[in-house]
Structure formats: C-alpha cells, structure tokens
mmCIF file of C-alpha atoms in Angstrom:
data_model
loop_
_atom_site.group_PDB
_atom_site.id
_atom_site.type_symbol
_atom_site.label_atom_id
_atom_site.label_comp_id
_atom_site.label_asym_id
_atom_site.label_seq_id
_atom_site.Cartn_x
_atom_site.Cartn_y
_atom_site.Cartn_z
ATOM 1 C CA ARG A 1478 10.750 25.014 18.729
ATOM 2 C CA LYS A 1479 10.866 23.698 14.702
ATOM 3 C CA GLU A 1480 9.328 20.219 15.022
ATOM 4 C CA VAL A 1481 12.559 18.535 12.860
ATOM 5 C CA GLU A 1482 15.917 19.801 12.158
ATOM 6 C CA GLN A 1483 18.751 19.723 10.772
ATOM 7 C CA ASP A 1484 22.182 20.949 10.061
ATOM 8 C CA PRO A 1485 21.916 22.007 6.253
ATOM 9 C CA GLY A 1486 25.516 21.763 5.959
ATOM 10 C CA PRO A 1487 27.091 21.957 3.304
ATOM 11 C CA PHE A 1488 29.320 19.233 4.306
ATOM 12 C CA ASN A 1489 32.381 18.771 2.314
ATOM 13 C CA VAL A 1490 34.091 16.346 3.671
ATOM 14 C CA PRO A 1491 37.222 13.990 1.281
ATOM 15 C CA GLU A 1492 36.950 10.363 0.254
ATOM 16 C CA GLY A 1493 36.881 8.100 2.393
ATOM 17 C CA ALA A 1494 36.194 9.766 5.650
ATOM 18 C CA THR A 1495 34.047 9.122 8.051
ATOM 19 C CA VAL A 1496 31.177 12.149 8.201
ATOM 20 C CA ALA A 1497 27.872 11.574 10.997
ATOM 21 C CA PHE A 1498 25.323 13.761 10.591
ATOM 22 C CA ASN A 1499 22.440 14.644 13.635
ATOM 23 C CA CYS A 1500 18.397 14.899 13.576
ATOM 24 C CA THR A 1501 16.702 16.692 16.411
ATOM 25 C CA TYR A 1502 13.328 16.176 16.520
ATOM 26 C CA SER A 1503 10.350 18.342 19.198
ATOM 27 C CA ASN A 1504 7.739 15.087 19.776
ATOM 28 C CA SER A 1505 8.545 12.791 22.473
ATOM 29 C CA ALA A 1506 5.616 10.581 21.840
ATOM 30 C CA SER A 1507 6.994 9.795 18.119
ATOM 31 C CA GLN A 1508 7.261 6.475 16.942
ATOM 32 C CA SER A 1509 8.908 5.819 13.796
ATOM 33 C CA PHE A 1510 12.064 7.583 11.978
ATOM 34 C CA PHE A 1511 14.238 7.209 8.617
ATOM 35 C CA TRP A 1512 16.739 8.227 6.387
ATOM 36 C CA TYR A 1513 16.132 9.143 2.777
ATOM 37 C CA ARG A 1514 18.550 10.424 0.020
ATOM 38 C CA GLN A 1515 17.991 13.252 -2.528
ATOM 39 C CA ASP A 1516 20.461 13.545 -4.913
ATOM 40 C CA CYS A 1517 19.609 17.259 -6.822
ATOM 41 C CA ARG A 1518 15.856 17.481 -8.400
ATOM 42 C CA LYS A 1519 15.458 13.482 -8.136
ATOM 43 C CA GLU A 1520 12.600 11.632 -5.348
ATOM 44 C CA PRO A 1521 13.821 10.862 -1.990
ATOM 45 C CA LYS A 1522 14.731 7.682 -1.712
ATOM 46 C CA LEU A 1523 15.204 5.760 1.322
ATOM 47 C CA LEU A 1524 18.336 5.178 2.863
ATOM 48 C CA MET A 1525 17.354 3.229 6.425
ATOM 49 C CA SER A 1526 14.922 2.845 8.648
ATOM 50 C CA VAL A 1527 15.777 4.094 12.332
ATOM 51 C CA TYR A 1528 14.984 1.105 14.359
ATOM 52 C CA SER A 1529 15.753 1.699 18.763
ATOM 53 C CA SER A 1530 19.004 -1.016 18.998
ATOM 54 C CA GLY A 1531 20.339 1.227 15.912
ATOM 55 C CA ASN A 1532 21.267 -0.636 12.736
ATOM 56 C CA GLU A 1533 23.531 -0.445 10.545
ATOM 57 C CA ASP A 1534 24.061 -0.987 6.703
ATOM 58 C CA GLY A 1535 26.857 -1.617 5.076
ATOM 59 C CA ARG A 1536 28.947 1.539 5.580
ATOM 60 C CA PHE A 1537 25.684 3.280 7.262
ATOM 61 C CA THR A 1538 24.658 3.663 10.642
ATOM 62 C CA ALA A 1539 21.709 4.998 12.207
ATOM 63 C CA GLN A 1540 21.159 5.456 15.748
ATOM 64 C CA LEU A 1541 18.496 6.272 18.145
ATOM 65 C CA ASN A 1542 18.858 8.629 21.070
ATOM 66 C CA ARG A 1543 14.760 9.131 22.946
ATOM 67 C CA ALA A 1544 15.589 10.500 25.467
ATOM 68 C CA SER A 1545 17.886 13.659 23.967
ATOM 69 C CA GLN A 1546 15.451 13.056 21.688
ATOM 70 C CA TYR A 1547 17.734 12.747 17.805
ATOM 71 C CA ILE A 1548 18.684 10.203 15.356
ATOM 72 C CA SER A 1549 21.870 10.097 14.121
ATOM 73 C CA LEU A 1550 23.483 9.076 10.439
ATOM 74 C CA LEU A 1551 27.181 8.741 10.284
ATOM 75 C CA ILE A 1552 28.539 7.274 7.110
ATOM 76 C CA ARG A 1553 32.562 4.820 7.342
ATOM 77 C CA ASP A 1554 34.426 5.441 3.638
ATOM 78 C CA SER A 1555 32.437 8.005 2.044
ATOM 79 C CA LYS A 1556 32.788 7.781 -1.521
ATOM 80 C CA LEU A 1557 32.023 10.505 -4.129
ATOM 81 C CA SER A 1558 28.185 8.382 -5.095
ATOM 82 C CA ASP A 1559 27.364 9.331 -1.571
ATOM 83 C CA SER A 1560 27.207 12.891 -2.145
ATOM 84 C CA ALA A 1561 23.896 13.874 -1.937
ATOM 85 C CA THR A 1562 20.818 15.978 0.224
ATOM 86 C CA TYR A 1563 20.210 13.276 3.495
ATOM 87 C CA LEU A 1564 16.748 14.301 4.550
ATOM 88 C CA CYS A 1565 15.649 13.475 8.418
ATOM 89 C CA VAL A 1566 12.002 12.117 8.606
ATOM 90 C CA VAL A 1567 10.139 11.230 11.562
ATOM 91 C CA ASN A 1568 6.338 11.064 13.000
ATOM 92 C CA ILE A 1569 4.938 13.831 14.645
ATOM 93 C CA ALA A 1570 2.210 13.945 17.111
ATOM 94 C CA TYR A 1571 0.243 16.406 16.051
ATOM 95 C CA SER A 1572 -3.458 17.640 17.068
ATOM 96 C CA GLY A 1573 -5.622 14.942 18.412
ATOM 97 C CA ALA A 1574 -4.030 11.956 20.375
ATOM 98 C CA GLY A 1575 -3.142 8.888 17.347
ATOM 99 C CA SER A 1576 -2.890 11.738 15.001
ATOM 100 C CA TYR A 1577 1.095 11.804 13.297
ATOM 101 C CA GLN A 1578 1.947 12.992 10.206
ATOM 102 C CA LEU A 1579 5.307 12.517 8.809
ATOM 103 C CA THR A 1580 7.570 14.859 8.574
ATOM 104 C CA PHE A 1581 10.907 15.703 6.934
ATOM 105 C CA GLY A 1582 13.659 18.044 8.413
ATOM 106 C CA LYS A 1583 15.057 20.331 5.813
ATOM 107 C CA GLY A 1584 17.853 18.064 4.710
ATOM 108 C CA THR A 1585 22.059 18.394 5.296
ATOM 109 C CA LYS A 1586 24.039 18.362 1.533
ATOM 110 C CA LEU A 1587 26.626 16.011 1.486
ATOM 111 C CA SER A 1588 30.023 17.193 -0.855
ATOM 112 C CA VAL A 1589 32.182 14.359 -0.538
ATOM 113 C CA ILE A 1590 35.691 15.209 -2.245
ATOM 114 C CA PRO A 1591 38.203 13.505 -3.980
ATOM 115 C CA ASP B 1103 7.294 -3.221 -12.219
ATOM 116 C CA GLY B 1104 5.554 -1.544 -8.888
ATOM 117 C CA GLY B 1105 5.661 1.831 -8.372
ATOM 118 C CA ILE B 1106 4.182 5.264 -8.313
ATOM 119 C CA THR B 1107 4.404 7.792 -11.743
ATOM 120 C CA GLN B 1108 3.858 11.250 -12.013
ATOM 121 C CA SER B 1109 3.382 13.099 -15.013
ATOM 122 C CA PRO B 1110 4.163 14.921 -16.568
ATOM 123 C CA LYS B 1111 7.646 15.483 -15.633
ATOM 124 C CA TYR B 1112 8.040 18.905 -16.346
ATOM 125 C CA LEU B 1113 4.361 21.649 -16.539
ATOM 126 C CA PHE B 1114 4.086 25.151 -17.723
ATOM 127 C CA ARG B 1115 1.986 27.561 -15.775
ATOM 128 C CA LYS B 1116 -0.130 30.845 -17.356
ATOM 129 C CA GLU B 1117 -1.594 33.288 -15.132
ATOM 130 C CA GLY B 1118 -4.955 32.379 -13.507
ATOM 131 C CA GLN B 1119 -4.390 28.949 -15.193
ATOM 132 C CA ASN B 1120 -6.274 25.906 -13.282
ATOM 133 C CA VAL B 1121 -3.148 22.727 -13.454
ATOM 134 C CA THR B 1122 -3.288 19.413 -12.638
ATOM 135 C CA LEU B 1123 -1.204 16.652 -11.422
ATOM 136 C CA SER B 1124 -0.807 12.927 -12.336
ATOM 137 C CA CYS B 1125 -0.255 10.144 -9.902
ATOM 138 C CA GLU B 1126 -0.870 6.770 -10.532
ATOM 139 C CA GLN B 1127 0.615 3.864 -8.321
ATOM 140 C CA ASN B 1128 0.269 0.315 -8.716
ATOM 141 C CA LEU B 1129 1.731 -0.945 -4.949
ATOM 142 C CA ASN B 1130 -2.275 -1.599 -3.877
ATOM 143 C CA HIS B 1131 -1.060 1.298 -0.657
ATOM 144 C CA ASP B 1132 -3.870 2.485 0.772
ATOM 145 C CA ALA B 1133 -2.463 5.477 2.106
ATOM 146 C CA MET B 1134 -1.411 8.664 -1.011
ATOM 147 C CA TYR B 1135 0.381 12.071 0.298
ATOM 148 C CA TRP B 1136 1.095 15.284 -2.930
ATOM 149 C CA TYR B 1137 4.462 17.276 -1.117
ATOM 150 C CA ARG B 1138 5.822 20.445 -2.438
ATOM 151 C CA GLN B 1139 9.600 20.763 -2.458
ATOM 152 C CA ASP B 1140 11.741 24.409 -2.525
ATOM 153 C CA PRO B 1141 14.810 25.416 -3.209
ATOM 154 C CA GLY B 1142 16.720 24.411 0.061
ATOM 155 C CA GLN B 1143 13.804 23.018 1.588
ATOM 156 C CA GLY B 1144 12.368 20.328 3.256
ATOM 157 C CA LEU B 1145 9.162 18.252 1.825
ATOM 158 C CA ARG B 1146 6.185 19.970 3.636
ATOM 159 C CA LEU B 1147 2.655 17.598 3.219
ATOM 160 C CA ILE B 1148 0.262 19.315 0.663
ATOM 161 C CA TYR B 1149 -2.643 16.496 1.213
ATOM 162 C CA TYR B 1150 -2.937 13.509 2.171
ATOM 163 C CA SER B 1151 -5.542 10.595 1.489
ATOM 164 C CA GLN B 1152 -5.433 7.224 4.102
ATOM 165 C CA ILE B 1153 -8.629 6.094 1.566
ATOM 166 C CA VAL B 1154 -10.285 6.121 -1.067
ATOM 167 C CA ASN B 1155 -13.402 9.082 -1.591
ATOM 168 C CA ASP B 1156 -11.723 10.500 2.138
ATOM 169 C CA PHE B 1157 -8.235 12.949 1.659
ATOM 170 C CA GLN B 1158 -7.216 15.071 4.209
ATOM 171 C CA LYS B 1159 -5.733 18.963 4.158
ATOM 172 C CA GLY B 1160 -1.790 19.035 5.034
ATOM 173 C CA ASP B 1161 0.191 21.918 6.401
ATOM 174 C CA ILE B 1162 -0.005 23.916 2.824
ATOM 175 C CA ALA B 1163 -3.786 22.759 1.339
ATOM 176 C CA GLU B 1164 -4.333 26.768 0.182
ATOM 177 C CA GLY B 1165 -4.682 26.725 -3.614
ATOM 178 C CA TYR B 1166 -4.592 23.101 -3.900
ATOM 179 C CA SER B 1167 -7.702 20.288 -4.642
ATOM 180 C CA VAL B 1168 -7.291 16.498 -5.249
ATOM 181 C CA SER B 1169 -9.524 13.666 -5.860
ATOM 182 C CA ARG B 1170 -9.375 10.143 -4.603
ATOM 183 C CA GLU B 1171 -11.928 8.216 -6.951
ATOM 184 C CA LYS B 1172 -9.246 5.706 -6.617
ATOM 185 C CA LYS B 1173 -7.372 3.509 -5.370
ATOM 186 C CA GLU B 1174 -4.397 3.935 -7.649
ATOM 187 C CA SER B 1175 -5.249 7.605 -7.973
ATOM 188 C CA PHE B 1176 -4.616 10.853 -6.231
ATOM 189 C CA PRO B 1177 -4.709 13.854 -9.140
ATOM 190 C CA LEU B 1178 -3.676 17.239 -7.251
ATOM 191 C CA THR B 1179 -4.900 20.630 -8.803
ATOM 192 C CA VAL B 1180 -3.169 23.263 -8.426
ATOM 193 C CA THR B 1181 -5.582 26.408 -8.627
ATOM 194 C CA SER B 1182 -5.256 29.757 -9.567
ATOM 195 C CA ALA B 1183 -5.750 30.620 -6.520
ATOM 196 C CA GLN B 1184 -1.743 29.724 -5.270
ATOM 197 C CA LYS B 1185 0.206 32.951 -6.193
ATOM 198 C CA ASN B 1186 3.490 31.114 -5.951
ATOM 199 C CA PRO B 1187 3.254 27.937 -7.330
ATOM 200 C CA THR B 1188 6.871 27.451 -9.306
ATOM 201 C CA ALA B 1189 8.083 23.743 -7.657
ATOM 202 C CA PHE B 1190 8.833 20.545 -7.998
ATOM 203 C CA TYR B 1191 5.485 18.481 -6.325
ATOM 204 C CA LEU B 1192 6.663 14.671 -4.685
ATOM 205 C CA CYS B 1193 3.622 11.975 -5.452
ATOM 206 C CA ALA B 1194 4.363 9.450 -2.861
ATOM 207 C CA SER B 1195 2.447 5.893 -1.080
ATOM 208 C CA ASN B 1196 2.721 3.607 1.855
ATOM 209 C CA PRO B 1197 0.423 0.786 2.939
ATOM 210 C CA THR B 1198 -1.379 1.901 5.390
ATOM 211 C CA GLY B 1199 -0.374 5.085 7.100
ATOM 212 C CA VAL B 1200 2.413 7.359 8.703
ATOM 213 C CA HIS B 1201 4.190 5.058 10.157
ATOM 214 C CA GLU B 1202 5.589 3.510 7.812
ATOM 215 C CA LYS B 1203 8.275 4.468 4.989
ATOM 216 C CA LEU B 1204 7.185 6.310 1.792
ATOM 217 C CA PHE B 1205 7.753 4.976 -1.616
ATOM 218 C CA PHE B 1206 7.931 8.103 -4.242
ATOM 219 C CA GLY B 1207 7.430 8.529 -7.316
ATOM 220 C CA SER B 1208 9.841 10.853 -9.594
ATOM 221 C CA GLY B 1209 8.039 14.437 -9.661
ATOM 222 C CA THR B 1210 6.766 17.356 -11.783
ATOM 223 C CA GLN B 1211 9.030 20.518 -11.814
ATOM 224 C CA LEU B 1212 5.744 23.255 -11.774
ATOM 225 C CA SER B 1213 6.850 26.369 -13.791
ATOM 226 C CA VAL B 1214 5.266 29.919 -14.223
ATOM 227 C CA LEU B 1215 5.539 30.964 -17.725
#
C-alpha cells in the first residue's frame, strides 16, 4: 500500500463550483498533515495545515478523519486562480520508534474552467 | 526578507559531470531538505539534515551527496553516478523537523545535455 495516496485527476470544474479532494495515508501514528498548492514548475506553497477538529480558511476547508486515515480539502466557489496541483503531505513513521518523514502524495490537478 | 534561495534556476549537465545546486536560508531553521520532482510525480526525499555537520539519506540518495557545514547552507551535488538526473530539484527547511510545515526555495531545473 502506498504511504500517501491521492486521486491524480485532472479535476475539470466550472467557475463557482465546489470541489473536494481526498488523500489517504498508511500510518495511523501520523501526527502532522498539510495541504500544499503547486503551480506548474514552481515551488509548493503551504495552503493549510490540517488539524484534528478541522479548519477553515475562507473558501477552503480541511478535515482529518483519523479512524479512516484520510484528510480532505474542500474548495468552495472555485476561481480560475485556483487552477493548480494540490499536494497532500503527511508525516509517516519509518524504521525505529519516533522516526518520521514528511511524505508527499503525487498531487491532484485542478483546472477551473470559465 | 527571510527565505530560501536556490541557485541556479536552470542548470545543464554533461555526461560524466558533477554539478552542485546551491541552497541558502536565512530563516534560522535547523532542518533542511532536498527533494526531487519528476513530471507528474510527487516530491521524493533525497537527503535531509536536522543539525549542522549531520545529514541523513532519504529515499533516493544514490548518486547524490550533500554537506552541512553551516546552518544556512545545504548544497546538493549530483554526481556522475546519478544516471537519470533530469528533474526539478527543491530545497526546503523547517525550524526543527518533520512535524512542522516546510518552506521551499523556488527550485532548480536540471537537464542533461
């Protein structure tokens, strides 16, 4: 089983639509979760950290489901400028106890269409 | 302004040549990382360092080398042993380690001539 999995998309949605991405992770001991946005040939930029209680930042809402080991990102009222690849990042335990590594999903590509 | 600076933005390597990618940060972060990204792929960890004069291999360290002689600097050398070096290379840092968000440099695109 891959450690961090995302649907690669592409998701093509009209402006104003609501779109949701999921990301599953393999390690139940994971403690930190993030969503990054990456534009083509640019560096990833932090969109949101994901907290246990869920969190919202404007049109963006992130949720964590520890029981099912997934995180989600909801984008409401999509804008053309939301077109990008969205990367899920989870710290995954490896080798000895207490050893973690930030692990990236392959990303989900979103295209918002006029 | 504080941040991470990677140079050069574009780099070309000849067969059998070693090349070094620069990464400098003025965020006073202890931990620094090098990732490789291939088209349509996620980021894969090459090396990381959590403290000066110490570094660890990531998932794909073969054909690469690093040094961490100063807190601010974490250069990556792509050696001739790396047979498929064409990729987008990203340097990142965070204050103390893997439980915190990463700050990224703008990346270096390496291509083989």
